[in-house]
Short mmCIF file of C-alpha atoms and ligand atoms in Angstrom, two decimals:
data_model
loop_
_atom_site.label_atom_id
_atom_site.label_comp_id
_atom_site.label_asym_id
_atom_site.label_seq_id
_atom_site.Cartn_x
_atom_site.Cartn_y
_atom_site.Cartn_z
CA MET A 1 -130.32 -59.55 -149.17
CA GLN A 2 -133.46 -60.59 -147.33
CA TYR A 3 -131.68 -63.63 -145.97
CA PHE A 4 -128.80 -61.56 -144.70
CA ASN A 5 -131.07 -59.11 -142.90
CA LYS A 6 -133.03 -61.88 -141.26
CA LYS A 7 -129.90 -63.58 -140.04
CA ARG A 8 -128.54 -60.27 -138.79
CA ILE A 9 -131.74 -59.51 -136.89
CA GLN A 10 -131.72 -62.94 -135.31
CA SER A 11 -128.15 -62.46 -134.28
CA LEU A 12 -128.96 -59.06 -132.79
CA ILE A 13 -131.87 -60.50 -130.80
CA ARG A 14 -129.66 -63.31 -129.51
CA ARG A 15 -127.03 -60.82 -128.49
CA GLY A 16 -129.64 -58.62 -126.82
CA ILE A 17 -130.95 -61.51 -124.71
CA LEU A 18 -127.43 -62.56 -123.82
CA PHE A 19 -126.54 -59.04 -122.73
CA THR A 20 -129.68 -58.68 -120.63
CA LEU A 21 -128.84 -61.93 -118.86
CA LEU A 22 -125.24 -60.87 -118.41
CA ILE A 23 -126.24 -57.49 -116.98
CA PHE A 24 -128.62 -59.22 -114.59
CA PHE A 25 -125.82 -61.53 -113.49
CA PHE A 26 -123.28 -58.71 -113.18
CA SER A 27 -125.74 -56.63 -111.20
CA LEU A 28 -126.16 -59.47 -108.74
CA SER A 29 -122.44 -59.91 -108.24
CA ALA A 30 -121.80 -56.17 -108.03
CA PHE A 31 -124.74 -55.70 -105.70
CA SER A 32 -122.76 -55.84 -102.49
CA LEU A 33 -120.19 -53.30 -103.75
CA SER A 34 -120.45 -49.57 -103.33
CA LEU A 35 -118.74 -47.13 -105.64
CA ARG A 36 -117.76 -43.56 -104.99
CA ILE A 37 -116.08 -41.35 -107.57
CA GLY A 38 -114.77 -38.08 -106.21
CA TRP A 39 -117.45 -37.06 -103.74
CA GLN A 40 -120.32 -38.72 -105.62
CA ASN A 41 -121.82 -42.07 -104.72
CA ILE A 42 -122.65 -43.96 -107.89
CA PRO A 43 -126.08 -45.67 -107.81
CA LYS A 44 -125.80 -49.47 -107.97
CA ASP A 45 -127.70 -49.68 -111.26
CA LYS A 46 -125.00 -47.58 -112.95
CA PHE A 47 -122.15 -50.07 -112.63
CA VAL A 48 -121.58 -53.77 -113.20
CA LEU A 49 -118.93 -56.31 -112.39
CA LYS A 50 -117.92 -58.60 -115.24
CA ASN A 51 -115.09 -61.13 -114.87
CA ASN A 52 -113.84 -59.15 -111.90
CA VAL A 53 -113.68 -55.99 -113.99
CA LEU A 54 -115.81 -53.08 -112.86
CA TYR A 55 -117.62 -51.17 -115.62
CA VAL A 56 -119.44 -47.89 -115.10
CA GLN A 57 -122.06 -46.31 -117.32
CA SER A 58 -120.37 -43.56 -119.29
CA SER A 59 -122.97 -40.93 -118.32
CA ALA A 60 -122.57 -41.62 -114.59
CA LEU A 61 -118.79 -41.58 -114.97
CA ALA A 62 -118.83 -38.26 -116.86
CA ASP A 63 -121.12 -36.69 -114.24
CA ALA A 64 -118.96 -37.82 -111.36
CA ILE A 65 -115.70 -36.50 -112.75
CA GLY A 66 -117.15 -33.37 -114.35
CA ALA A 67 -116.48 -34.38 -117.96
CA ASP A 68 -118.61 -33.63 -121.01
CA LEU A 69 -119.87 -36.67 -122.86
CA ASP A 70 -120.59 -37.21 -126.52
CA TRP A 71 -121.50 -40.09 -128.78
CA ASP A 72 -120.33 -40.41 -132.36
CA PRO A 73 -122.95 -42.55 -134.16
CA ILE A 74 -120.83 -42.98 -137.29
CA TYR A 75 -117.69 -44.33 -135.66
CA LYS A 76 -119.64 -45.71 -132.72
CA CYS A 77 -117.51 -44.14 -130.11
CA VAL A 78 -118.08 -42.65 -126.69
CA ILE A 79 -116.18 -39.39 -126.21
CA PHE A 80 -115.17 -37.86 -122.88
CA TYR A 81 -113.98 -34.26 -122.73
CA TYR A 82 -112.19 -33.85 -119.42
CA GLY A 83 -110.54 -30.47 -118.99
CA LYS A 84 -108.56 -30.10 -122.19
CA ALA A 85 -108.21 -33.86 -122.68
CA GLU A 86 -110.20 -35.93 -125.14
CA LEU A 87 -110.79 -39.65 -124.67
CA LYS A 88 -112.62 -41.89 -127.16
CA TYR A 89 -113.81 -45.46 -126.68
CA PHE A 90 -114.46 -47.14 -130.02
CA ILE A 91 -117.08 -49.74 -129.26
CA ARG A 92 -116.67 -51.89 -132.40
CA SER A 93 -112.91 -52.18 -132.48
CA GLY A 94 -112.40 -51.87 -128.75
CA LYS A 95 -109.71 -49.29 -129.41
CA VAL A 96 -109.07 -46.35 -127.12
CA TRP A 97 -108.00 -42.96 -128.45
CA PHE A 98 -106.51 -40.48 -125.98
CA ASN A 99 -105.20 -37.02 -126.83
CA ASN A 100 -104.62 -37.80 -130.50
CA LYS A 101 -103.17 -41.28 -130.26
CA PHE A 102 -104.32 -44.85 -129.76
CA ILE A 103 -103.44 -46.33 -126.41
CA GLN A 104 -103.40 -49.89 -125.10
CA THR A 105 -105.92 -50.75 -122.41
CA ALA A 106 -106.66 -54.05 -120.66
CA ASN A 107 -110.42 -54.06 -121.19
CA LYS A 108 -112.91 -52.90 -123.80
CA ALA A 109 -115.93 -50.69 -123.38
CA PHE A 110 -119.25 -52.25 -124.40
CA ILE A 111 -122.86 -51.32 -124.98
CA ALA A 112 -125.79 -53.02 -123.30
CA ASN A 113 -129.44 -51.91 -123.45
CA GLY A 114 -128.44 -48.74 -125.23
CA ARG A 115 -125.96 -47.74 -122.52
CA SER A 116 -122.22 -47.71 -122.87
CA TYR A 117 -120.11 -49.19 -120.10
CA ILE A 118 -116.50 -48.11 -119.47
CA PRO A 119 -113.90 -50.25 -117.66
CA LEU A 120 -113.21 -48.18 -114.54
CA ARG A 121 -109.61 -49.17 -113.81
CA ASP A 122 -108.39 -48.41 -117.32
CA PHE A 123 -110.28 -45.14 -117.29
CA ALA A 124 -108.76 -44.16 -113.93
CA ASN A 125 -105.26 -45.04 -115.17
CA ILE A 126 -105.62 -42.87 -118.25
CA PHE A 127 -106.50 -39.79 -116.19
CA GLY A 128 -104.22 -40.63 -113.27
CA PHE A 129 -107.06 -41.13 -110.80
CA LYS A 130 -106.34 -43.39 -107.82
CA LEU A 131 -108.51 -46.44 -107.31
CA LYS A 132 -108.87 -47.56 -103.70
CA TYR A 133 -110.77 -50.39 -102.10
CA ASN A 134 -112.08 -50.53 -98.55
CA PRO A 135 -112.79 -54.22 -97.88
CA THR A 136 -114.78 -53.74 -94.67
CA LYS A 137 -117.18 -51.30 -96.33
CA LYS A 138 -116.89 -53.09 -99.70
CA LEU A 139 -116.36 -49.62 -101.10
CA ILE A 140 -114.46 -48.81 -104.26
CA TYR A 141 -113.28 -45.26 -104.15
CA VAL A 142 -111.88 -43.24 -107.03
CA GLU A 143 -109.72 -40.34 -105.93
CA LEU A 144 -109.66 -37.65 -108.61
CA GLY A 145 -106.47 -36.07 -107.26
CA LEU A 146 -107.74 -32.52 -107.62
CA ALA A 147 -105.47 -29.56 -106.89
CA THR A 148 -106.88 -27.44 -104.09
CA LEU A 149 -106.72 -23.66 -104.10
CA GLU A 150 -104.12 -22.84 -101.46
CA ASN A 151 -103.90 -19.09 -101.62
CA LEU A 152 -105.96 -16.24 -102.91
CA ASN A 153 -104.34 -12.81 -102.92
CA ILE A 154 -105.90 -9.48 -103.75
CA LEU A 155 -103.38 -6.73 -104.35
CA SER A 156 -104.68 -3.26 -104.97
CA ASN A 157 -102.46 -0.33 -105.67
CA GLY A 158 -104.00 1.81 -108.39
CA LYS A 159 -104.56 -1.29 -110.41
CA THR A 160 -105.71 -4.59 -109.03
CA ARG A 161 -103.95 -7.91 -109.16
CA ILE A 162 -105.60 -11.18 -108.21
CA ILE A 163 -103.37 -14.19 -107.58
CA PHE A 164 -104.56 -17.77 -107.28
CA ASP A 165 -102.13 -20.39 -106.01
CA PHE A 166 -103.17 -23.98 -106.59
CA GLU A 167 -101.58 -26.96 -104.91
CA ARG A 168 -99.93 -28.12 -108.12
CA ASN A 169 -99.84 -27.49 -111.84
CA ILE A 170 -103.21 -27.41 -113.55
CA GLU A 171 -104.60 -26.23 -116.86
CA TYR A 172 -106.85 -23.26 -117.38
CA GLU A 173 -109.01 -21.88 -120.13
CA ILE A 174 -110.55 -18.47 -120.73
CA VAL A 175 -114.20 -19.32 -121.29
CA GLU A 176 -115.38 -15.81 -122.02
CA LYS A 177 -113.79 -12.37 -122.13
CA LYS A 178 -116.31 -9.58 -122.50
CA THR A 179 -116.23 -5.84 -121.80
CA GLN A 180 -117.60 -6.28 -118.29
CA HIS A 181 -116.66 -9.75 -117.25
CA LEU A 182 -114.07 -12.45 -117.58
CA ILE A 183 -114.75 -16.15 -117.02
CA VAL A 184 -111.89 -18.58 -116.49
CA ASP A 185 -112.01 -22.33 -115.81
CA PHE A 186 -109.34 -24.19 -113.86
CA PHE A 187 -109.37 -27.89 -114.67
CA GLY A 188 -108.65 -30.64 -112.15
CA SER A 189 -109.10 -28.25 -109.25
CA PHE A 190 -111.10 -27.98 -106.08
CA ILE A 191 -112.23 -25.28 -103.66
CA ASP A 192 -113.70 -25.55 -100.20
CA PRO A 193 -116.21 -23.95 -99.56
CA PRO A 194 -117.62 -24.53 -103.06
CA ARG A 195 -118.21 -20.83 -103.60
CA ILE A 196 -116.01 -17.90 -102.61
CA ASP A 197 -117.27 -14.34 -103.17
CA LYS A 198 -114.97 -11.33 -103.00
CA LYS A 199 -115.93 -7.69 -103.20
CA VAL A 200 -112.97 -5.65 -104.38
CA ASN A 201 -114.55 -2.28 -105.21
CA SER A 202 -111.40 -0.89 -106.75
CA LYS A 203 -111.51 1.37 -109.79
CA SER A 204 -110.59 -1.50 -112.05
CA LEU A 205 -112.38 -4.49 -110.49
CA LYS A 206 -115.76 -4.58 -108.76
CA SER A 207 -115.87 -8.14 -107.53
CA PHE A 208 -115.17 -11.72 -108.40
CA TYR A 209 -116.19 -15.15 -107.30
CA LEU A 210 -114.90 -18.68 -107.52
CA VAL A 211 -117.29 -21.57 -107.79
CA GLN A 212 -116.91 -25.35 -107.98
CA PHE A 213 -118.41 -25.41 -111.45
CA ASN A 214 -118.38 -29.19 -111.74
CA PRO A 215 -116.69 -31.95 -109.72
CA SER A 216 -113.30 -31.20 -111.21
CA THR A 217 -113.45 -27.61 -112.44
CA VAL A 218 -113.24 -24.36 -110.53
CA ARG A 219 -114.64 -21.39 -112.38
CA ALA A 220 -113.62 -17.80 -111.67
CA VAL A 221 -115.88 -14.94 -112.73
CA PHE A 222 -114.55 -11.38 -112.60
CA GLU A 223 -116.87 -8.39 -112.88
CA PHE A 224 -115.60 -4.95 -113.84
CA ASP A 225 -116.36 -1.69 -115.62
CA VAL A 226 -116.34 -1.20 -119.36
CA ASN A 227 -113.08 0.72 -119.37
CA THR A 228 -111.15 -1.94 -117.46
CA ARG A 229 -108.33 -3.71 -119.21
CA CYS A 230 -107.48 -7.13 -117.96
CA SER A 231 -104.67 -9.52 -118.63
CA VAL A 232 -104.05 -13.09 -117.59
CA VAL A 233 -100.57 -14.21 -116.78
CA PRO A 234 -100.12 -17.89 -115.91
CA GLU A 235 -97.05 -18.00 -113.74
CA ASN A 236 -95.84 -21.59 -113.50
CA GLY A 237 -98.91 -23.76 -113.93
CA SER A 238 -99.91 -23.57 -110.28
CA ARG A 239 -100.00 -19.79 -109.94
CA PHE A 240 -102.39 -17.64 -111.97
CA ILE A 241 -102.25 -13.87 -112.04
CA PHE A 242 -105.01 -11.56 -113.26
CA ASP A 243 -104.29 -7.88 -113.69
CA PHE A 244 -107.02 -5.27 -113.92
CA GLY A 245 -106.22 -1.70 -114.78
CA THR A 246 -108.12 1.30 -116.05
CA GLY A 247 -107.51 3.39 -119.14
CA GLU A 248 -104.01 3.27 -120.53
CA SER A 249 -102.18 0.00 -120.58
CA THR A 250 -99.86 -0.13 -117.61
CA THR A 251 -96.71 -0.94 -119.45
CA LEU A 252 -93.50 -1.36 -117.55
CA LYS A 253 -91.43 1.77 -117.52
CA GLN A 254 -87.79 1.25 -118.28
CA ASN A 255 -86.25 2.66 -115.16
CA THR A 256 -82.59 3.06 -115.75
CA VAL A 257 -79.84 5.00 -114.09
CA ALA A 258 -79.77 7.38 -117.02
CA GLU A 259 -83.21 8.60 -115.98
CA LYS A 260 -83.26 11.71 -113.83
CA PRO A 261 -84.29 11.29 -110.21
CA ILE A 262 -87.86 12.32 -109.34
CA LYS A 263 -88.25 16.06 -108.83
CA GLU A 264 -88.12 17.36 -105.30
CA SER A 265 -91.72 18.61 -105.41
CA GLU A 266 -93.02 15.12 -106.05
CA SER A 267 -91.47 13.75 -102.92
CA LYS A 268 -93.35 13.67 -99.66
CA THR A 269 -90.34 13.04 -97.45
CA GLU A 270 -91.71 13.27 -93.96
CA TYR A 271 -89.55 11.80 -91.28
CA LYS A 272 -90.87 11.83 -87.79
CA ARG A 273 -87.36 11.56 -86.40
CA LYS A 274 -87.43 14.67 -84.22
CA GLY A 275 -83.71 14.92 -83.57
CA ARG A 276 -83.09 11.21 -83.17
CA LYS A 277 -80.77 9.25 -85.41
CA ILE A 278 -81.99 7.81 -88.70
CA ARG A 279 -83.16 4.27 -88.14
CA VAL A 280 -82.20 1.77 -90.80
CA VAL A 281 -83.21 -1.87 -90.65
CA ILE A 282 -80.78 -4.00 -92.61
CA ASP A 283 -82.23 -7.31 -93.72
CA PRO A 284 -79.71 -9.93 -94.86
CA GLY A 285 -81.84 -12.26 -97.03
CA HIS A 286 -82.38 -15.96 -96.39
CA GLY A 287 -80.52 -17.78 -93.57
CA GLY A 288 -80.64 -21.11 -91.78
CA VAL A 289 -82.22 -23.84 -93.91
CA ASP A 290 -82.76 -21.32 -96.69
CA SER A 291 -79.35 -20.76 -98.24
CA GLY A 292 -80.64 -18.59 -101.10
CA ALA A 293 -78.68 -18.74 -104.35
CA VAL A 294 -75.55 -20.89 -104.48
CA GLY A 295 -72.49 -20.10 -106.58
CA ILE A 296 -70.41 -22.55 -108.57
CA PHE A 297 -67.59 -22.33 -106.00
CA GLY A 298 -70.03 -23.04 -103.18
CA GLY A 299 -70.57 -19.45 -102.08
CA LEU A 300 -73.92 -19.14 -100.34
CA GLU A 301 -76.12 -16.09 -100.74
CA LYS A 302 -77.15 -16.21 -97.06
CA ASP A 303 -73.51 -16.02 -95.86
CA ILE A 304 -72.33 -13.36 -98.27
CA VAL A 305 -75.31 -11.04 -97.67
CA LEU A 306 -74.81 -11.38 -93.90
CA LYS A 307 -71.21 -10.26 -94.36
CA ILE A 308 -72.35 -7.34 -96.52
CA ALA A 309 -75.07 -6.43 -94.02
CA LYS A 310 -72.72 -6.24 -91.04
CA LEU A 311 -70.14 -4.23 -92.91
CA LEU A 312 -72.79 -1.86 -94.26
CA GLY A 313 -74.27 -1.42 -90.79
CA ASN A 314 -70.88 -0.65 -89.27
CA LYS A 315 -70.10 1.92 -91.92
CA LEU A 316 -73.44 3.69 -91.47
CA MET A 317 -73.05 3.70 -87.69
CA ALA A 318 -69.55 5.13 -88.04
CA THR A 319 -71.05 8.28 -89.55
CA GLY A 320 -72.78 8.93 -86.22
CA LYS A 321 -76.05 9.62 -87.99
CA PHE A 322 -77.61 6.19 -88.11
CA GLU A 323 -79.10 3.71 -85.73
CA ILE A 324 -78.82 0.24 -87.24
CA PHE A 325 -81.01 -2.80 -86.64
CA TYR A 326 -80.57 -6.22 -88.21
CA THR A 327 -83.32 -8.74 -88.93
CA ARG A 328 -80.76 -11.45 -88.30
CA THR A 329 -77.16 -11.42 -87.16
CA GLY A 330 -76.47 -15.14 -87.39
CA ASP A 331 -77.20 -18.05 -89.67
CA GLU A 332 -80.85 -18.39 -88.81
CA TYR A 333 -84.09 -18.59 -90.68
CA VAL A 334 -86.41 -15.60 -90.18
CA ASN A 335 -89.65 -15.55 -92.09
CA LEU A 336 -90.42 -12.64 -94.36
CA TYR A 337 -93.32 -11.33 -92.35
CA ASP A 338 -91.29 -11.27 -89.12
CA ARG A 339 -88.53 -9.35 -90.86
CA ALA A 340 -90.98 -6.68 -91.95
CA LYS A 341 -92.81 -6.65 -88.62
CA PHE A 342 -89.50 -6.05 -86.88
CA ALA A 343 -88.88 -3.00 -89.05
CA ASN A 344 -92.42 -1.75 -88.37
CA ASP A 345 -91.99 -2.27 -84.63
CA VAL A 346 -88.75 -0.30 -84.41
CA LYS A 347 -90.35 2.40 -86.61
CA ALA A 348 -87.52 2.34 -89.08
CA ASP A 349 -86.97 5.20 -91.51
CA LEU A 350 -85.59 2.88 -94.13
CA PHE A 351 -85.66 -0.85 -94.71
CA VAL A 352 -82.90 -2.34 -96.83
CA SER A 353 -83.11 -5.98 -97.82
CA LEU A 354 -79.85 -7.45 -99.17
CA HIS A 355 -79.75 -10.26 -101.68
CA LEU A 356 -77.64 -11.78 -104.42
CA ASN A 357 -79.05 -12.47 -107.82
CA SER A 358 -78.69 -15.52 -109.98
CA TYR A 359 -79.40 -16.06 -113.64
CA LYS A 360 -78.97 -18.84 -116.17
CA GLU A 361 -76.72 -16.65 -118.29
CA LYS A 362 -73.45 -16.91 -116.33
CA THR A 363 -71.89 -13.71 -117.62
CA VAL A 364 -74.57 -11.36 -116.30
CA GLU A 365 -73.37 -9.05 -113.54
CA GLY A 366 -74.30 -5.84 -111.76
CA MET A 367 -76.59 -4.43 -109.13
CA GLU A 368 -80.35 -4.13 -109.30
CA ILE A 369 -82.45 -2.22 -106.79
CA TYR A 370 -86.10 -3.02 -106.28
CA TYR A 371 -88.97 -1.17 -104.68
CA PHE A 372 -92.43 -2.51 -104.10
CA ASP A 373 -94.92 -2.23 -106.89
CA PHE A 374 -96.67 -4.44 -109.36
CA SER A 375 -94.54 -5.72 -112.16
CA GLU A 376 -95.42 -7.32 -115.46
CA ASP A 377 -91.83 -8.12 -116.30
CA GLY A 378 -91.27 -11.87 -116.62
CA TYR A 379 -87.67 -11.51 -115.50
CA VAL A 380 -88.72 -9.65 -112.35
CA ARG A 381 -91.35 -12.27 -111.67
CA ARG A 382 -88.72 -14.99 -111.61
CA ILE A 383 -86.62 -13.06 -109.12
CA VAL A 384 -89.61 -12.28 -106.94
CA TRP A 385 -90.62 -15.93 -107.00
CA LYS A 386 -87.15 -16.94 -105.84
CA GLU A 387 -86.97 -14.38 -103.04
CA ASN A 388 -90.53 -14.84 -101.80
CA LEU A 389 -90.19 -18.50 -100.85
CA ASP A 390 -91.82 -18.60 -97.49
CA PRO A 391 -92.59 -21.85 -95.67
CA GLU A 392 -94.98 -20.02 -93.33
CA LYS A 393 -97.24 -19.43 -96.32
CA ASP A 394 -98.28 -16.02 -95.10
CA LYS A 395 -98.20 -14.58 -98.58
CA ASP A 396 -101.88 -13.66 -98.30
CA LYS A 397 -100.96 -10.96 -95.81
CA ILE A 398 -99.52 -8.98 -98.73
CA ALA A 399 -103.12 -8.17 -99.61
CA ILE A 400 -103.74 -6.25 -96.39
CA ARG A 401 -100.27 -4.80 -96.14
CA VAL A 402 -100.15 -3.43 -99.61
CA MET A 403 -103.12 -1.15 -98.94
CA LYS A 404 -101.00 0.80 -96.44
CA LYS A 405 -98.15 0.83 -98.91
CA ASP A 406 -99.34 3.54 -101.31
CA SER A 407 -97.64 6.48 -99.61
CA TYR A 408 -94.26 4.77 -99.53
CA THR A 409 -94.08 3.52 -103.10
CA LYS A 410 -93.01 6.88 -104.51
CA GLU A 411 -90.36 7.45 -101.92
CA SER A 412 -89.03 3.92 -102.18
CA GLU A 413 -88.69 4.42 -105.91
CA LYS A 414 -86.92 7.69 -105.34
CA ILE A 415 -84.45 6.16 -102.90
CA ALA A 416 -83.82 3.21 -105.21
CA LYS A 417 -83.02 5.49 -108.13
CA TYR A 418 -80.90 7.80 -106.04
CA LEU A 419 -78.83 4.97 -104.60
CA LEU A 420 -78.28 3.29 -107.94
CA SER A 421 -77.10 6.49 -109.64
CA GLU A 422 -74.77 7.28 -106.72
CA ILE A 423 -73.37 3.74 -106.73
CA ALA A 424 -72.82 3.94 -110.50
CA LYS A 425 -70.73 7.08 -109.95
CA ASP A 426 -68.41 5.00 -107.78
CA GLY A 427 -67.62 2.83 -110.77
CA LEU A 428 -69.53 -0.20 -109.57
CA LYS A 429 -71.41 -2.16 -112.18
CA VAL A 430 -75.14 -1.39 -111.94
CA ARG A 431 -78.08 -2.54 -114.01
CA SER A 432 -81.38 -0.86 -113.19
CA VAL A 433 -84.09 0.04 -110.72
CA LYS A 434 -87.10 -2.22 -110.94
CA LYS A 435 -90.40 -2.72 -109.25
CA GLY A 436 -91.44 -6.09 -107.90
CA GLU A 437 -93.89 -7.70 -105.52
CA PHE A 438 -91.46 -8.80 -102.86
CA ALA A 439 -93.34 -9.90 -99.76
CA VAL A 440 -90.75 -8.37 -97.45
CA LEU A 441 -91.20 -4.99 -99.14
CA ALA A 442 -94.98 -5.28 -99.13
CA TYR A 443 -95.22 -5.82 -95.39
CA THR A 444 -93.00 -2.94 -94.36
CA GLU A 445 -94.69 0.35 -93.49
CA MET A 446 -91.85 2.67 -94.45
CA PRO A 447 -89.71 3.38 -97.51
CA SER A 448 -88.10 0.08 -98.33
CA ILE A 449 -85.82 -1.29 -100.99
CA LEU A 450 -84.32 -4.60 -101.91
CA ILE A 451 -80.79 -4.64 -103.30
CA GLU A 452 -79.71 -7.55 -105.46
CA CYS A 453 -76.07 -6.66 -104.90
CA ASP A 454 -74.67 -8.69 -107.78
CA PHE A 455 -74.95 -12.03 -109.56
CA ILE A 456 -73.56 -14.98 -107.61
CA SER A 457 -74.34 -17.09 -110.69
CA ASN A 458 -71.44 -15.35 -112.42
CA PRO A 459 -68.25 -17.22 -111.31
CA VAL A 460 -66.10 -14.10 -111.68
CA VAL A 461 -68.47 -12.15 -109.46
CA GLU A 462 -68.66 -15.01 -106.97
CA VAL A 463 -64.91 -15.00 -106.51
CA ARG A 464 -65.05 -11.23 -106.10
CA LEU A 465 -67.79 -11.56 -103.50
CA LEU A 466 -65.88 -14.19 -101.57
CA ASN A 467 -62.94 -11.80 -101.56
CA GLY A 468 -63.09 -9.09 -98.88
CA ASP A 469 -62.00 -6.20 -101.14
CA TYR A 470 -65.08 -6.20 -103.28
CA VAL A 471 -67.47 -6.47 -100.33
CA ASN A 472 -65.62 -3.55 -98.79
CA LYS A 473 -65.97 -1.47 -101.93
CA LEU A 474 -69.62 -2.44 -102.31
CA THR A 475 -70.55 -1.49 -98.75
CA ASP A 476 -68.53 1.74 -98.99
CA SER A 477 -70.57 2.74 -101.96
CA ILE A 478 -73.98 1.72 -100.57
CA SER A 479 -73.37 3.40 -97.21
CA LYS A 480 -72.15 6.61 -98.88
CA ALA A 481 -75.24 6.66 -101.09
CA ILE A 482 -77.64 6.13 -98.17
CA LYS A 483 -75.94 8.86 -96.16
CA SER A 484 -76.05 11.21 -99.13
CA TYR A 485 -79.74 10.50 -99.69
CA PHE A 486 -80.68 11.45 -96.13
CA GLU A 487 -78.48 14.55 -96.28
CA ASN A 488 -80.04 15.76 -99.51
CA ASN A 489 -83.69 14.84 -98.97
ZN1 ZN B 501 -82.15 -13.76 -102.22
#
């Protein structure tokens, strides 16, 4: 026993001396190199070059990428917690454990002078960081590939909705949800400036801020009153939606045609027409490079809705009561904000956006009419996402626009319900009235609706739409309903 211990101690001492020498040697050879990880320069005594492999002290590495570090003395392993990922370097066996399985790496981590050293290239590969070398500066640079925050929207309309759009899919975690605050971390993300403060001062949300919590994590902190209810809805991995409401849960009402139209007394119909004709802006969706939904027989949403728009406009004009404006009359791309601005500029009495729906279930058919409001319906979200595609990225303007929107929400809802029930009377297949956050409806400063005329994803419907008879019937019905609405309200 004694003999064994003595031998072991000797061996340990020998190894210690060897390592000290090696470190000294590595330090010399690495001396001329500089290393930057993310935006942090790594001090030269924190990394070594060994057989052309660069190793970095685990603590420096963890600091630079914003990971938590742990050491398991029993299994002798270094553990990195990066976002939701877990990475273990077993020093004895040289094995690497990543997200619950062993993985093959080229080089092993080692310990010298009580510090663990991690092979940088392997480490970068595991997390998908990019390793770059600048030979003139002798600089090794590790790009963390963080997703930047591209858009921040504040929508307030009774309740408050905050939307974060990151550059690409990232993971999030609710750190803390208390009666007066909510803390959420977004992993692998980046904001510039490193802190963004927003005062909201709505009934349901006082304020919130975003902070670069560590080199790779953005933290959002929301502050609200005790009676606020909040919900988090991750949209598609890059978009995160936070809803804040007061009191009763704002559940989605099932608005169907069976429901009675809103009572007259609730309506604040106030047209400043003064004898002039009723101005309707007809907005055929999509156009140009944006074809919208495409049917199995090659029917394009942008072409069909343009046909519907022109026919609808002609029929309304034929009544002698309407002045019609179009946001586009040809196959051209018009961004959503310009469409709405046009309607605002001509001081329209009604804005009607025309679209065709599509759905994975090919047998679905029928009309849906939308008005602007917040929606928690996943189905509606998908449609809104599809229709809101806007290369100009002016989505953030919704925030300002929506404030002016309050007075028109009720009337838009009323028109939507009226039209759908009238159209149903004509024997056309209708589904329901829904609320959704369509940008084009948010920007307009007048009653506005969006009609998803039918489902182009349904081959039977597509053929019908490509055939003039159905478009004729459809526009007959919509124009009659619009005329009837203005006569009766
Ligand atoms: Zn569309």
